[in-house]
Structure formats: C-alpha cells, structure tokens
Amino acid sequence: MTLDPLTDLPRIDGDDARWAAVQARDARADGQFVYAVTTTGVYCRPSASARLPKREHVVFFATAQDAEAAGYRPSRRLSADQSAAAARRAALVAGACRLIEAAETPPVLADIAARLGISPFHFHRLFKAETGLTPKAYANAFRARRLRAELGGAASVTAAAHEAGFNASSRFYDSSAGLLGMRPRDYRDGGRHAEIRFAVGQCSLGAILVAQSQRGLCAILLGDDPDRLLRELQDRFPRATLIGGDAGFERLVAEVVGFVEAPALGLNLPLDVRGTAFQERVWLALRDIPPGTTVSYGDIAARIGAPKAVRAVAQACGANCLAVAIPCHRVVRRDGDISGYRWGVERKRELLRREAGG
C-alpha cells in the first residue's frame, strides 16, 4: 500500500478501487481523483452525494483539470465548493504575504506554515501555485522593492539596508548587486558612477533609443518623440553618466535597428535585465517564443508555473524596457485579439505582420 504525499492517506490506484470508493462515497478519496459521467457531461468528487450513475457511464481522471480538458464541467455543488476553496486559498496566501512583509528578516518556511496551520510542503506548493513564486523568492523580491524605496530617503546605505531587512552587512553586500543591478550606493544616488551609452535614431516604427550599461543592453525604447524617449531614460537613471554613442556604438544601434526591422534574424547581444523575480521569469519565458508565433497571457502564466497569474503576466509585459529583444509583442489575448502594448498597438501589429512574412 502506498500513501498519498499530500494527505498521508492510502493511495487509491486502479479503476476498480476508484469505483469502489465512489460507491462508498469515501471522503478519503477526495483529492486523489474525480469521476465524470458521460451521459451528463459533469464530473464530481468521489464523496459526492449525487445519485450514483451506472458504471459503464463513468470515467476517471486524476485531476479536475484533466476532466475539464476532456470537455467535462464541474457539478453545481463541486463548482460552489471550488469557488469557496479558491477564496480560502487566496486568503491563506495573502496572510502569508503579510507575514513575510512584516518580518524583520525573511521568516523560515516552516514557521509561516505553522502560523497558518498547514504543513510546510502544502504551504510551499500552495504559495507557488497562487503567486508564481516560492515564498523565498517572494521575500527576496519584497526586500528588493523595500531596499530601492529605502535607498531613496535613508541617511546612509547601512540604514537603508537595515530598514529593508538586512541585519547583517555581509548578507546585504553579497546580494545587493543582484537586487539592484549596480552598487547600492550608486543606486541610492540615482545611478551615480554608472555609465550608460545611448543613441537615438529612426526606424520604420518611428523613433528608437538604444542604451547600453556595463552589463549589456538596458533599454530599447520606441515612440514618436525622440526627446521623450531620452527623458524616459533620464528618469530611469537620473544620475548616471549618459554618453552619446560614438562610431562603435552606432554600429550596435544599427544591429538593433536591423533586428527591429527583421526580428526573425535574432539579436545575439547580452541584455541587462532588471526586474522583480516574477518579472524576470516572465521575460525569460517571452524570449523562448519563436518569431512568427503568438501565445496568450494565460499560456505564459502556465509556462512559468503560475496559471492564475494572468494579470501579473500582462503587467510584467508592460514593464519590459527592451522592446523586441524581450518579445512581449508576441503575447496576445486568448481570443487572438492584439491587446495593449507599451509602445502602441499599431507597432505591435506591424511587428507581428513582419514576423509572419506579411
């Protein structure tokens, strides 16, 4: 006999054992499988109190998602229970987020789970399913946001690090580069000491600004007004040293412009990608979409293991500062409609037309 890892109850294997559980309306089988009725098109949990169907009309599925993928819908009672369960899960995760945010240092996973009254294994799985992040990644991303805010007004870098939850200086300086993309003192000073080369030009989609830090391309911006693009770069790095591109940099800009004109050629250049942990997961998934292909926001959410985070995926697309290089233009609504795009829907439509060879 094997035990189910989530429930510690005997695992029910085989259709005969599953049918016996349905006949007994065994609540211990709930969560291990669902059964669907071919004559009604609905599926139920094993303990459902509904009138038992004939055995020849019953099929089994490991999960509710599998049943729905096969075209079955939940029974009315199950649908109501699922809505209530979803609300309970959301409330649990919201409570966990508040605990993480209120903690002076990142709390231990087992401690949060104990506060919520669930096992560490179940908490970790639930949190990732609801947010798309592990509890540790969420804590790191929250501390990064908090650190950025504290660096803007703290009397010193040390004070900002302490307020952001870094009680040990060594831990702070070990992780600061990954959180900020530059030295913390430079970030606090609006990018002071950072050198960013840039150039503004024209392409068939309008004005284009290309910027490169010491780490790689940090901005590819599109628009109608070149001055506005430059102001956007200055707002992003207000105290960085902005250096107009020389002849060598102009060649890089030409390469980027060529890529924008023909995205299928690819862009073999390092990127300086800075964002939250969730945003970076979305952007990484976007770079795996082949030219000439579109996917939905829901598809991207599923690929990164956060199928319910569709709105957050759309927000991450909107936060992308590397037009075309991180191809958020290849993400459309589930019905195929070309929805919003940071640089305008018409530019998105034109990029997709080019990639399709139109």
CSV table of C-alpha atoms in Angstrom, one decimal, residues 22-328:
chain,number,residue,atom,x,y,z
A,22,VAL,CA,-17.3,6.2,-5.4
A,23,GLN,CA,-19.8,3.6,-4.3
A,24,ALA,CA,-18.8,4.1,-0.7
A,25,ARG,CA,-18.7,7.9,-1.1
A,26,ASP,CA,-15.3,7.7,0.6
A,27,ALA,CA,-14.2,11.2,1.5
A,28,ARG,CA,-10.6,9.9,1.9
A,29,ALA,CA,-10.5,9.6,-1.9
A,30,ASP,CA,-11.3,13.3,-2.4
A,31,GLY,CA,-8.3,15.0,-3.9
A,32,GLN,CA,-6.9,11.7,-5.4
A,33,PHE,CA,-9.2,11.6,-8.4
A,34,VAL,CA,-12.5,12.8,-9.8
A,35,TYR,CA,-15.1,10.8,-11.8
A,36,ALA,CA,-17.1,12.0,-14.8
A,37,VAL,CA,-20.4,10.9,-16.1
A,38,THR,CA,-20.6,10.6,-19.9
A,39,THR,CA,-24.3,10.9,-20.1
A,40,THR,CA,-24.5,14.3,-18.2
A,41,GLY,CA,-21.1,15.8,-19.0
A,42,VAL,CA,-20.3,16.7,-15.4
A,43,TYR,CA,-17.6,15.5,-13.0
A,44,CYS,CA,-17.7,15.0,-9.2
A,45,ARG,CA,-15.5,14.2,-6.3
A,46,PRO,CA,-15.7,10.6,-5.0
A,47,SER,CA,-17.7,11.5,-1.9
A,48,ALA,CA,-20.4,13.4,-3.9
A,49,SER,CA,-23.9,12.7,-2.6
A,50,ALA,CA,-25.4,12.7,-6.0
A,51,ARG,CA,-27.3,9.7,-7.3
A,52,LEU,CA,-24.8,7.0,-8.4
A,53,PRO,CA,-24.6,6.6,-12.2
A,54,LYS,CA,-24.2,3.3,-14.0
A,55,ARG,CA,-20.6,2.0,-14.0
A,56,GLU,CA,-20.5,1.9,-17.8
A,57,HIS,CA,-21.1,5.7,-17.9
A,58,VAL,CA,-18.3,6.6,-15.6
A,59,VAL,CA,-14.7,7.6,-16.5
A,60,PHE,CA,-12.0,8.6,-14.1
A,61,PHE,CA,-9.5,11.5,-14.1
A,62,ALA,CA,-6.5,12.2,-11.9
A,63,THR,CA,-7.4,15.9,-11.5
A,64,ALA,CA,-10.3,18.3,-12.2
A,65,GLN,CA,-8.1,20.0,-14.8
A,66,ASP,CA,-7.8,16.7,-16.7
A,67,ALA,CA,-11.6,16.3,-16.6
A,68,GLU,CA,-12.2,19.8,-17.9
A,69,ALA,CA,-9.6,19.4,-20.6
A,70,ALA,CA,-11.6,16.4,-21.8
A,71,GLY,CA,-14.7,18.6,-22.0
A,72,TYR,CA,-16.5,17.9,-18.7
A,73,ARG,CA,-17.7,20.6,-16.4
A,74,PRO,CA,-17.9,20.5,-12.6
A,75,SER,CA,-21.2,19.6,-10.9
A,76,ARG,CA,-23.1,22.6,-9.3
A,77,ARG,CA,-22.1,21.5,-5.8
A,78,LEU,CA,-18.4,21.0,-6.8
A,79,SER,CA,-18.3,24.3,-8.6
A,80,ALA,CA,-19.6,26.1,-5.5
A,81,ASP,CA,-17.1,24.3,-3.3
A,82,GLN,CA,-14.2,25.1,-5.6
A,83,SER,CA,-15.1,28.8,-5.5
A,84,ALA,CA,-15.1,28.7,-1.7
A,85,ALA,CA,-11.8,26.8,-1.7
A,86,ALA,CA,-10.2,29.2,-4.1
A,87,ALA,CA,-11.2,32.1,-1.7
A,88,ARG,CA,-9.8,30.2,1.2
A,89,ARG,CA,-6.5,29.6,-0.7
A,90,ALA,CA,-6.3,33.3,-1.7
A,91,ALA,CA,-6.8,34.4,1.9
A,92,LEU,CA,-4.2,32.0,3.2
A,93,VAL,CA,-1.6,33.2,0.7
A,94,ALA,CA,-2.5,36.9,1.3
A,95,GLY,CA,-1.9,36.2,5.0
A,96,ALA,CA,1.4,34.6,4.3
A,97,CYS,CA,2.5,37.6,2.2
A,98,ARG,CA,1.7,39.9,5.1
A,99,LEU,CA,3.7,37.7,7.4
A,100,ILE,CA,6.7,37.8,5.1
A,101,GLU,CA,6.4,41.6,4.6
A,102,ALA,CA,6.1,42.3,8.3
A,103,ALA,CA,9.1,40.1,9.3
A,104,GLU,CA,12.4,41.9,10.1
A,105,THR,CA,14.3,39.1,8.4
A,106,PRO,CA,12.9,36.5,5.9
A,107,PRO,CA,11.0,34.1,8.0
A,108,VAL,CA,11.6,30.3,7.9
A,109,LEU,CA,9.1,28.5,5.7
A,110,ALA,CA,8.1,26.1,8.5
A,111,ASP,CA,7.3,29.0,10.8
A,112,ILE,CA,4.9,30.6,8.3
A,113,ALA,CA,3.2,27.2,7.7
A,114,ALA,CA,2.8,26.7,11.4
A,115,ARG,CA,1.2,30.1,11.8
A,116,LEU,CA,-1.2,29.3,9.0
A,117,GLY,CA,-1.9,25.8,10.4
A,118,ILE,CA,-0.8,23.8,7.4
A,119,SER,CA,2.2,21.6,6.6
A,120,PRO,CA,5.4,23.2,5.1
A,121,PHE,CA,5.1,21.0,2.0
A,122,HIS,CA,1.5,22.0,1.3
A,123,PHE,CA,2.2,25.7,2.1
A,124,HIS,CA,5.1,25.8,-0.4
A,125,ARG,CA,3.0,24.2,-3.1
A,126,LEU,CA,0.0,26.4,-2.4
A,127,PHE,CA,2.0,29.6,-2.3
A,128,LYS,CA,3.8,28.9,-5.6
A,129,ALA,CA,0.5,27.9,-7.3
A,130,GLU,CA,-1.2,31.2,-6.3
A,131,THR,CA,1.7,33.7,-6.8
A,132,GLY,CA,4.0,32.0,-9.3
A,133,LEU,CA,6.9,32.5,-6.8
A,134,THR,CA,8.3,30.4,-4.0
A,135,PRO,CA,8.0,32.0,-0.5
A,136,LYS,CA,11.8,32.6,-0.6
A,137,ALA,CA,11.6,34.3,-4.0
A,138,TYR,CA,8.7,36.5,-2.8
A,139,ALA,CA,10.6,37.5,0.3
A,140,ASN,CA,13.7,38.4,-1.8
A,141,ALA,CA,11.6,40.4,-4.3
A,142,PHE,CA,9.8,42.3,-1.5
A,143,ARG,CA,13.2,43.1,0.2
A,144,ALA,CA,14.5,44.4,-3.2
A,145,ARG,CA,11.5,46.7,-3.6
A,146,ARG,CA,11.8,47.8,0.0
A,147,LEU,CA,15.6,48.4,-0.5
A,148,ARG,CA,15.0,50.6,-3.5
A,149,ALA,CA,12.5,52.7,-1.6
A,150,GLU,CA,14.7,53.0,1.5
A,151,LEU,CA,17.8,53.9,-0.6
A,152,GLY,CA,15.9,56.9,-1.9
A,153,GLY,CA,15.5,58.6,1.5
A,154,ALA,CA,17.8,56.9,4.1
A,155,ALA,CA,20.6,58.8,5.7
A,156,SER,CA,23.1,56.1,4.7
A,157,VAL,CA,23.3,52.8,2.8
A,158,THR,CA,23.7,51.0,6.1
A,159,ALA,CA,20.5,52.5,7.4
A,160,ALA,CA,18.6,51.6,4.3
A,161,ALA,CA,19.9,48.0,4.4
A,162,HIS,CA,18.8,47.6,8.0
A,163,GLU,CA,15.3,49.0,7.2
A,164,ALA,CA,15.0,46.7,4.3
A,165,GLY,CA,15.6,43.6,6.5
A,166,PHE,CA,19.3,43.0,6.0
A,167,ASN,CA,20.5,42.8,9.6
A,168,ALA,CA,23.9,41.5,8.6
A,169,SER,CA,26.0,43.8,6.4
A,170,SER,CA,27.8,40.8,4.8
A,171,ARG,CA,24.5,39.3,3.6
A,172,PHE,CA,23.4,42.7,2.2
A,173,TYR,CA,26.6,43.4,0.2
A,174,ASP,CA,26.7,39.8,-1.0
A,175,SER,CA,23.2,40.1,-2.6
A,176,SER,CA,22.9,43.8,-3.4
A,177,ALA,CA,24.3,43.6,-7.0
A,178,GLY,CA,21.7,41.0,-7.9
A,179,LEU,CA,18.9,43.1,-6.3
A,180,LEU,CA,19.8,46.5,-7.7
A,181,GLY,CA,21.9,45.8,-10.9
A,182,MET,CA,24.7,48.1,-9.5
A,183,ARG,CA,26.4,49.0,-6.3
A,184,PRO,CA,23.9,50.1,-3.6
A,185,ARG,CA,25.5,53.5,-3.1
A,186,ASP,CA,25.3,54.1,-6.9
A,187,TYR,CA,21.7,53.0,-7.0
A,188,ARG,CA,20.8,55.3,-4.0
A,189,ASP,CA,22.4,58.2,-5.9
A,190,GLY,CA,20.2,57.6,-9.0
A,191,GLY,CA,22.8,55.6,-10.9
A,192,ARG,CA,25.8,57.8,-10.0
A,193,HIS,CA,29.1,56.3,-11.3
A,194,ALA,CA,27.2,54.2,-13.8
A,195,GLU,CA,28.0,54.9,-17.4
A,196,ILE,CA,25.2,54.3,-20.0
A,197,ARG,CA,25.9,54.8,-23.6
A,198,PHE,CA,22.9,55.7,-25.8
A,199,ALA,CA,21.8,56.8,-29.2
A,200,VAL,CA,18.5,58.0,-30.7
A,201,GLY,CA,17.7,57.2,-34.2
A,202,GLN,CA,14.8,56.4,-36.6
A,203,CYS,CA,13.4,53.1,-37.8
A,204,SER,CA,10.3,52.2,-39.7
A,205,LEU,CA,8.4,52.1,-36.4
A,206,GLY,CA,9.3,55.7,-35.5
A,207,ALA,CA,11.9,56.9,-33.1
A,208,ILE,CA,14.2,54.4,-31.3
A,209,LEU,CA,16.5,54.8,-28.4
A,210,VAL,CA,19.2,52.2,-27.6
A,211,ALA,CA,21.1,52.3,-24.3
A,212,GLN,CA,23.8,50.0,-23.0
A,213,SER,CA,25.3,49.8,-19.5
A,214,GLN,CA,28.5,48.0,-18.5
A,215,ARG,CA,26.4,44.8,-18.2
A,216,GLY,CA,24.6,44.9,-21.6
A,217,LEU,CA,21.6,46.5,-23.3
A,218,CYS,CA,19.5,48.1,-20.7
A,219,ALA,CA,16.9,49.9,-22.9
A,220,ILE,CA,15.4,49.6,-26.3
A,221,LEU,CA,12.6,52.2,-26.4
A,222,LEU,CA,10.2,53.0,-29.2
A,223,GLY,CA,8.0,56.1,-29.7
A,224,ASP,CA,7.1,59.1,-31.8
A,225,ASP,CA,9.1,61.8,-29.9
A,226,PRO,CA,12.9,61.3,-29.6
A,227,ASP,CA,13.1,63.8,-26.8
A,228,ARG,CA,10.5,62.0,-24.8
A,229,LEU,CA,12.5,58.7,-25.1
A,230,LEU,CA,15.6,60.4,-23.8
A,231,ARG,CA,13.6,61.9,-20.9
A,232,GLU,CA,12.4,58.3,-20.1
A,233,LEU,CA,16.0,57.1,-20.0
A,234,GLN,CA,17.0,60.0,-17.8
A,235,ASP,CA,14.1,59.3,-15.4
A,236,ARG,CA,15.1,55.7,-15.1
A,237,PHE,CA,18.8,56.6,-14.3
A,238,PRO,CA,18.7,60.2,-13.2
A,239,ARG,CA,22.3,60.5,-12.0
A,240,ALA,CA,24.0,58.1,-14.4
A,241,THR,CA,26.5,59.4,-16.8
A,242,LEU,CA,24.8,59.3,-20.1
A,243,ILE,CA,27.2,59.2,-23.0
A,244,GLY,CA,26.3,59.8,-26.6
A,245,GLY,CA,27.3,56.9,-28.8
A,246,ASP,CA,30.4,57.0,-30.8
A,247,ALA,CA,31.0,55.3,-34.2
A,248,GLY,CA,31.4,51.9,-32.5
A,249,PHE,CA,28.2,52.3,-30.6
A,250,GLU,CA,26.4,53.4,-33.8
A,251,ARG,CA,27.2,50.0,-35.2
A,252,LEU,CA,25.5,48.4,-32.3
A,253,VAL,CA,22.5,50.6,-32.8
A,254,ALA,CA,22.4,49.6,-36.4
A,255,GLU,CA,22.4,46.0,-35.4
A,256,VAL,CA,19.4,46.6,-33.0
A,257,VAL,CA,17.6,48.6,-35.7
A,258,GLY,CA,18.1,45.7,-38.2
A,259,PHE,CA,16.7,43.4,-35.6
A,260,VAL,CA,13.6,45.5,-35.1
A,261,GLU,CA,13.1,45.6,-38.9
A,262,ALA,CA,13.6,41.8,-39.2
A,263,PRO,CA,13.1,40.1,-35.7
A,264,ALA,CA,13.5,36.7,-37.2
A,265,LEU,CA,17.2,37.4,-37.6
A,266,GLY,CA,17.7,37.3,-33.8
A,267,LEU,CA,19.8,39.5,-31.6
A,268,ASN,CA,22.9,38.0,-30.2
A,269,LEU,CA,23.8,40.6,-27.6
A,270,PRO,CA,23.9,40.5,-23.8
A,271,LEU,CA,20.9,42.0,-22.0
A,272,ASP,CA,21.0,43.9,-18.8
A,273,VAL,CA,17.6,42.8,-17.4
A,274,ARG,CA,16.5,44.3,-14.1
A,275,GLY,CA,13.1,43.5,-12.6
A,276,THR,CA,11.4,41.6,-9.8
A,277,ALA,CA,11.8,37.8,-9.6
A,278,PHE,CA,8.4,37.3,-11.1
A,279,GLN,CA,9.0,39.8,-14.0
A,280,GLU,CA,12.3,38.1,-14.9
A,281,ARG,CA,10.6,34.7,-15.0
A,282,VAL,CA,8.0,36.2,-17.4
A,283,TRP,CA,10.7,37.9,-19.6
A,284,LEU,CA,12.7,34.6,-19.8
A,285,ALA,CA,9.6,32.8,-21.0
A,286,LEU,CA,8.9,35.5,-23.6
A,287,ARG,CA,12.4,35.0,-25.1
A,288,ASP,CA,11.5,31.4,-25.7
A,289,ILE,CA,8.6,32.3,-28.1
A,290,PRO,CA,9.8,31.7,-31.7
A,291,PRO,CA,9.4,34.6,-34.2
A,292,GLY,CA,6.2,34.3,-36.1
A,293,THR,CA,4.4,32.7,-33.2
A,294,THR,CA,1.9,34.2,-30.7
A,295,VAL,CA,0.9,32.9,-27.3
A,296,SER,CA,-1.7,34.1,-24.8
A,297,TYR,CA,-1.0,35.7,-21.4
A,298,GLY,CA,-2.5,32.6,-19.9
A,299,ASP,CA,-0.1,30.4,-21.9
A,300,ILE,CA,2.9,32.4,-20.4
A,301,ALA,CA,1.4,32.1,-16.9
A,302,ALA,CA,1.1,28.4,-17.3
A,303,ARG,CA,4.7,28.1,-18.6
A,304,ILE,CA,6.1,29.7,-15.6
A,305,GLY,CA,4.0,27.6,-13.2
A,306,ALA,CA,1.5,30.3,-12.2
A,307,PRO,CA,-1.6,29.6,-14.2
A,308,LYS,CA,-3.7,32.1,-12.2
A,309,ALA,CA,-1.3,35.0,-12.5
A,310,VAL,CA,-2.5,36.2,-16.0
A,311,ARG,CA,-3.0,39.8,-14.9
A,312,ALA,CA,0.5,39.8,-13.3
A,313,VAL,CA,2.0,38.5,-16.6
A,314,ALA,CA,0.3,41.3,-18.5
A,315,GLN,CA,1.8,43.8,-16.0
A,316,ALA,CA,5.3,42.3,-16.5
A,317,CYS,CA,4.9,42.6,-20.2
A,318,GLY,CA,4.0,46.3,-19.7
A,319,ALA,CA,7.1,46.8,-17.6
A,320,ASN,CA,9.5,45.5,-20.2
A,321,CYS,CA,12.1,48.1,-21.3
A,322,LEU,CA,13.7,46.0,-24.0
A,323,ALA,CA,11.3,46.3,-27.0
A,324,VAL,CA,11.5,43.3,-29.4
A,325,ALA,CA,14.6,41.9,-27.7
A,326,ILE,CA,12.2,40.6,-25.0
A,327,PRO,CA,9.3,40.0,-27.4
A,328,CYS,CA,6.2,40.9,-25.4
